[in-house]
PDB file of C-alpha atoms in Angstrom:
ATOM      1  CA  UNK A   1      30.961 -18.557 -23.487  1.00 52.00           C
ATOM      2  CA  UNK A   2      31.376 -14.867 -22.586  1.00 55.00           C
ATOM      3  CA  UNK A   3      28.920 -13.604 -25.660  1.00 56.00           C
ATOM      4  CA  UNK A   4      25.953 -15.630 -24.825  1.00 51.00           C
ATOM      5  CA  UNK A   5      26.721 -14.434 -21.058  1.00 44.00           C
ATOM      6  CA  UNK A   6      26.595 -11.037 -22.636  1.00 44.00           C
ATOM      7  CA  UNK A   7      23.911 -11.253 -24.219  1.00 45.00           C
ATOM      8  CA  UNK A   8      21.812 -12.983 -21.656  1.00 47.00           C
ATOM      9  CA  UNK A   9      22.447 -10.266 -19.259  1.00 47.00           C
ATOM     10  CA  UNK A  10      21.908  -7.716 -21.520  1.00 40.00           C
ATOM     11  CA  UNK A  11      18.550  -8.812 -22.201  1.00 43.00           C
ATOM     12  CA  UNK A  12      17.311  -8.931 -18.735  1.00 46.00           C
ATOM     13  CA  UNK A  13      18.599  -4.952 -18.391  1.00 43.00           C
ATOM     14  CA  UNK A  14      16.364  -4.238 -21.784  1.00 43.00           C
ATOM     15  CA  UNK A  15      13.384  -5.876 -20.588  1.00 44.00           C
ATOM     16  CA  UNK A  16      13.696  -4.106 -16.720  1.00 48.00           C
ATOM     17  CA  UNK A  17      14.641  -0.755 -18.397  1.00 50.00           C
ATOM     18  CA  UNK A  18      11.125  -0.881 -20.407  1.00 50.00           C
ATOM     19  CA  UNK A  19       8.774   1.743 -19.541  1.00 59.00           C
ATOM     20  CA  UNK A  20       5.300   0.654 -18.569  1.00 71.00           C
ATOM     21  CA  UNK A  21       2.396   2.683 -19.510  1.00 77.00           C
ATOM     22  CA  UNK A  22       0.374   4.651 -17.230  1.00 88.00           C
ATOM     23  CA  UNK A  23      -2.783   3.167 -15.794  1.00 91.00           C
ATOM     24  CA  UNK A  24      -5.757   4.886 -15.592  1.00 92.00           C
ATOM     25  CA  UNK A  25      -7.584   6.053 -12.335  1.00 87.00           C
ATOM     26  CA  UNK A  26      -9.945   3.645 -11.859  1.00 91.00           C
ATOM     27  CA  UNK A  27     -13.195   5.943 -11.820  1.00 92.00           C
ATOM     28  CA  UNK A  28     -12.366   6.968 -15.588  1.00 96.00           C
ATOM     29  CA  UNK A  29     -10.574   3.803 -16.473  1.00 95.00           C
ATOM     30  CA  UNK A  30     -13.913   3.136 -19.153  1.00 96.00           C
ATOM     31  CA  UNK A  31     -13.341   6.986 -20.668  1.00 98.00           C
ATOM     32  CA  UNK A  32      -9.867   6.863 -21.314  1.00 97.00           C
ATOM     33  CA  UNK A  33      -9.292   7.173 -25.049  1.00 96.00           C
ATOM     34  CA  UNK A  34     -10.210   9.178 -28.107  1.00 97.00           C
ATOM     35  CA  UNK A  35     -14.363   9.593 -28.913  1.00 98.00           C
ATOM     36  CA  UNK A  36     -15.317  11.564 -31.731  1.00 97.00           C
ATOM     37  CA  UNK A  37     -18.355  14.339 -31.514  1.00 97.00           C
ATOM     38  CA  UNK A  38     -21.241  12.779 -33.499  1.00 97.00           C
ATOM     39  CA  UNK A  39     -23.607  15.209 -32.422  1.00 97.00           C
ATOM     40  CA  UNK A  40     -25.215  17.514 -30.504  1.00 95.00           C
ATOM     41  CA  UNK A  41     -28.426  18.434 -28.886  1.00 96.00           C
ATOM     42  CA  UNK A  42     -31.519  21.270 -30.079  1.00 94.00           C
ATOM     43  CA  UNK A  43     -34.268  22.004 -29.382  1.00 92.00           C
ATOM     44  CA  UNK A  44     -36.727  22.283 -32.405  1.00 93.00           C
ATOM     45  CA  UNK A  45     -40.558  22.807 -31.417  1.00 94.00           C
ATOM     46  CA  UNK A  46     -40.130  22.256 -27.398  1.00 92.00           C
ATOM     47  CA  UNK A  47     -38.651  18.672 -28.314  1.00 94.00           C
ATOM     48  CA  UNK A  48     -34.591  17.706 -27.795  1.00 93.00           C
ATOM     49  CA  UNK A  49     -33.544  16.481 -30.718  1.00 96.00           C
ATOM     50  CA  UNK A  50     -29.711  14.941 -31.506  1.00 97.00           C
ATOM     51  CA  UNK A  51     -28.531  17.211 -34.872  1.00 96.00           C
ATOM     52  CA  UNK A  52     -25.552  15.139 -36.650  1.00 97.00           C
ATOM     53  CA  UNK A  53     -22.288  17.074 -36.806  1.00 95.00           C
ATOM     54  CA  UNK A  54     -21.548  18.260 -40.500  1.00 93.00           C
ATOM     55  CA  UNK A  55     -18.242  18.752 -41.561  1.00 91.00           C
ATOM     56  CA  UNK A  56     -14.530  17.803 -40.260  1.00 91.00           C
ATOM     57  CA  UNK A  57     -16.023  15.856 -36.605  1.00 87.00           C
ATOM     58  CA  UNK A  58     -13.848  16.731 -33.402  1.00 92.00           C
ATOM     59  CA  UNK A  59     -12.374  14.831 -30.909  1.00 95.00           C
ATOM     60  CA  UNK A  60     -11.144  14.876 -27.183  1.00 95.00           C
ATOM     61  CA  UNK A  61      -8.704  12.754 -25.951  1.00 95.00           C
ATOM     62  CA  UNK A  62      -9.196  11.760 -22.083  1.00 96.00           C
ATOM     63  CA  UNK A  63      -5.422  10.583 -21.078  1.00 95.00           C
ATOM     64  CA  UNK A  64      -5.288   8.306 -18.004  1.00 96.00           C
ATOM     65  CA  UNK A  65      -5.015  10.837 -15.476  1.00 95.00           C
ATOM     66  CA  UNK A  66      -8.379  12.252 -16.876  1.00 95.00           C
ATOM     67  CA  UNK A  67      -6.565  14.856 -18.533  1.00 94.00           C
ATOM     68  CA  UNK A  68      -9.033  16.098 -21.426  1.00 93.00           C
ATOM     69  CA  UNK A  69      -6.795  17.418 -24.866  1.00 93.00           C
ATOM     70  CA  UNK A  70      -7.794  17.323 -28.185  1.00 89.00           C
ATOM     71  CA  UNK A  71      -7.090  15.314 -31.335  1.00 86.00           C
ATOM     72  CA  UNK A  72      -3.715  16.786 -31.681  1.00 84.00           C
ATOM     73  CA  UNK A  73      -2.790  16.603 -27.916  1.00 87.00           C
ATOM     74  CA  UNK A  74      -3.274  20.153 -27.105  1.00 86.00           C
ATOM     75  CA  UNK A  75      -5.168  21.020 -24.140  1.00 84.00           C
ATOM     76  CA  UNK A  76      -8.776  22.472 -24.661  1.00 78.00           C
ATOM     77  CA  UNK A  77     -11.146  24.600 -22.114  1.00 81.00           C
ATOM     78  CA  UNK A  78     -11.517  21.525 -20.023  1.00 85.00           C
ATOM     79  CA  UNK A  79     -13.430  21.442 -16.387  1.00 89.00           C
ATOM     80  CA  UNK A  80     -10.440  20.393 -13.543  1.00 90.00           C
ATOM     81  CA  UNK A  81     -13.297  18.442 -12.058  1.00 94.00           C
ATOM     82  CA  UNK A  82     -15.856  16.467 -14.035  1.00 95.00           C
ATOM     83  CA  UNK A  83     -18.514  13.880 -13.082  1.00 96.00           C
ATOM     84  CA  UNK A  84     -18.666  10.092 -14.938  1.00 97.00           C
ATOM     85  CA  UNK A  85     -22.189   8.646 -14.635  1.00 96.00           C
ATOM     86  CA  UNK A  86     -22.487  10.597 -11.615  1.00 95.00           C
ATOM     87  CA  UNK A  87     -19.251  10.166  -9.458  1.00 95.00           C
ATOM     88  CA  UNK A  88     -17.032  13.426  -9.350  1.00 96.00           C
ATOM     89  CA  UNK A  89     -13.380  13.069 -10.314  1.00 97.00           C
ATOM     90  CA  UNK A  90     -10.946  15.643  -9.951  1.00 96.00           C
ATOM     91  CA  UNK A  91      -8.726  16.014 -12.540  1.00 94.00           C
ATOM     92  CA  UNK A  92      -4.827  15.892 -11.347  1.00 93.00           C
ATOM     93  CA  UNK A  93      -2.336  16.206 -14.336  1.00 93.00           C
ATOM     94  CA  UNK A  94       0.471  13.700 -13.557  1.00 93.00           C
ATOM     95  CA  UNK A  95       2.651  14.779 -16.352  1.00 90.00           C
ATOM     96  CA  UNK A  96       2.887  17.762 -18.518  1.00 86.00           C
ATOM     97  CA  UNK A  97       0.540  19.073 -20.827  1.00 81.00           C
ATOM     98  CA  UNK A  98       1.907  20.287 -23.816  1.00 74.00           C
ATOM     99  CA  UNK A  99       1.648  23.999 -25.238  1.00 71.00           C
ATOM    100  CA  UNK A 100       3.311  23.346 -28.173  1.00 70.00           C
ATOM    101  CA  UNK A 101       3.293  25.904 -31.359  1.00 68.00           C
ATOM    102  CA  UNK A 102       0.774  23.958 -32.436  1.00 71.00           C
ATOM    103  CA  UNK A 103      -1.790  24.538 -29.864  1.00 78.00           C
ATOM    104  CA  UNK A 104      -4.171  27.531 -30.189  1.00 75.00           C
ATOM    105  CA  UNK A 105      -3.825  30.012 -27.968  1.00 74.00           C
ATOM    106  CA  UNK A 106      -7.724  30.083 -26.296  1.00 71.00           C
ATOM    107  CA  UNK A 107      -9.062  32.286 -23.768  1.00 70.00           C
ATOM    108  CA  UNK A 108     -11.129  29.793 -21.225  1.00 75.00           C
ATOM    109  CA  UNK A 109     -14.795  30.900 -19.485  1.00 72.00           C
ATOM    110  CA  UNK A 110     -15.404  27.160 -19.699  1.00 72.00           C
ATOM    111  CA  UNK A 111     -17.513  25.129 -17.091  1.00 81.00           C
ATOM    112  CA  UNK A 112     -16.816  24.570 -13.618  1.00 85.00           C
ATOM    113  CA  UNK A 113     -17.556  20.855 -13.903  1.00 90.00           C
ATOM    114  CA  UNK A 114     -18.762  18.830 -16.579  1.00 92.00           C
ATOM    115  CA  UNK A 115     -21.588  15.733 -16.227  1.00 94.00           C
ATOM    116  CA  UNK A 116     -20.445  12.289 -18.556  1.00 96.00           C
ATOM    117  CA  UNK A 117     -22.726   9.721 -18.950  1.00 97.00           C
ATOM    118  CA  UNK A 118     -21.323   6.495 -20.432  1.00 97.00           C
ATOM    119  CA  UNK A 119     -22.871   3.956 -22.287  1.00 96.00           C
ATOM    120  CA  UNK A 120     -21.105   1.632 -23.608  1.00 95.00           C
ATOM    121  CA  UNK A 121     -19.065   3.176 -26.590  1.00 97.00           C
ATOM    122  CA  UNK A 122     -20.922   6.302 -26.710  1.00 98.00           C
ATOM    123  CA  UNK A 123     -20.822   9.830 -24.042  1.00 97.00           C
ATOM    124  CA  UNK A 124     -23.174  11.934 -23.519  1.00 97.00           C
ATOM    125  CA  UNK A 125     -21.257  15.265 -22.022  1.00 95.00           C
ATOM    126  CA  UNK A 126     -23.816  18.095 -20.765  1.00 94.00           C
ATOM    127  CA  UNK A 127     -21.786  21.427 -20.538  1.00 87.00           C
ATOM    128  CA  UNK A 128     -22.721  24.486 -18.106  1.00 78.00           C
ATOM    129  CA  UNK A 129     -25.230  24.048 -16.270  1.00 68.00           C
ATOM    130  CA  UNK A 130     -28.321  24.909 -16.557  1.00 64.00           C
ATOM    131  CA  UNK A 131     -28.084  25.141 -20.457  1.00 71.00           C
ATOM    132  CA  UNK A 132     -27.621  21.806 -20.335  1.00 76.00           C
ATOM    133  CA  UNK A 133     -25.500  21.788 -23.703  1.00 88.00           C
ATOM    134  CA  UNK A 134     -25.094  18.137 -24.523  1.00 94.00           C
ATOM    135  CA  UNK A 135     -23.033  16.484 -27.127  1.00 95.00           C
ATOM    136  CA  UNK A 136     -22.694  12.861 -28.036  1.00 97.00           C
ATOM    137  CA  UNK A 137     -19.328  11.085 -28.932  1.00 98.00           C
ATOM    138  CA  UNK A 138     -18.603   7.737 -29.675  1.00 98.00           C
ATOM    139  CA  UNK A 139     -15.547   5.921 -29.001  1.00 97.00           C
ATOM    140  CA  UNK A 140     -12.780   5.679 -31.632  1.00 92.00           C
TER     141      UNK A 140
END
């Protein structure tokens, strides 16, 4: 009678020692993943024009604080603020970002804030304004 007690109990501990995962901040709760660069704008003969991306593609991660790290989880010249189809989000790490020996050492003059239009499976990110250097990703 005492082991299936046991057991029992033990369960229950298990199941309320489980971790949840993180949930997202609702204004980038449709962002939150891994997208892969597709492309990127030009402009050829006074018209924009999307140019495929040749090669190994690239991706950013945005972690559910809105944290923005590459493929290998290593954090990139992100913006701490950013705008998602026009509502500003400030970015607040809620847990550390990693600087592992795997992470490049970079030197940042990045972009204040960035502007992320979302449709759907696919972002449109415009960098630095006013260059207005777009690049499309889709969702992974």
């Amino acid at each position: 009678m005492k082991t299936p007690l046991f057991s029992i109990i033990l369960l229950f501990v298990l199941v309320a020692c489980e971790k949840d995962s993180p949930k997202p901040d609702p204004e980038i709760k449709t962002i939150v993943g891994k997208w892969k660069h597709t492309a990127y704008e030009k402009n050829v003969n006074g018209s924009n024009i999307w140019v495929p991306i040749d090669g190994e593609p690239n991706y950013i991660v945005f972690r559910y604080d809105g944290v923005i790290l590459d493929s290998n989880g290593c954090p990139n010249c992100a913006p701490k603020s950013y705008y998602v189809n026009g509502k500003l989000f400030e970015v607040i790490p809620k847990e550390a970002i990693s600087n592992s020996s795997q992470c490049p050492v970079v030197d940042c003059i990045g972009c204040t804030t960035w502007d992320i239009d979302q449709f759907d499976n696919e972002l449109i990110v415009t960098l630095c304004e006013p260059s207005n250097t777009k690049s499309k990703y889709i969702r992974e």
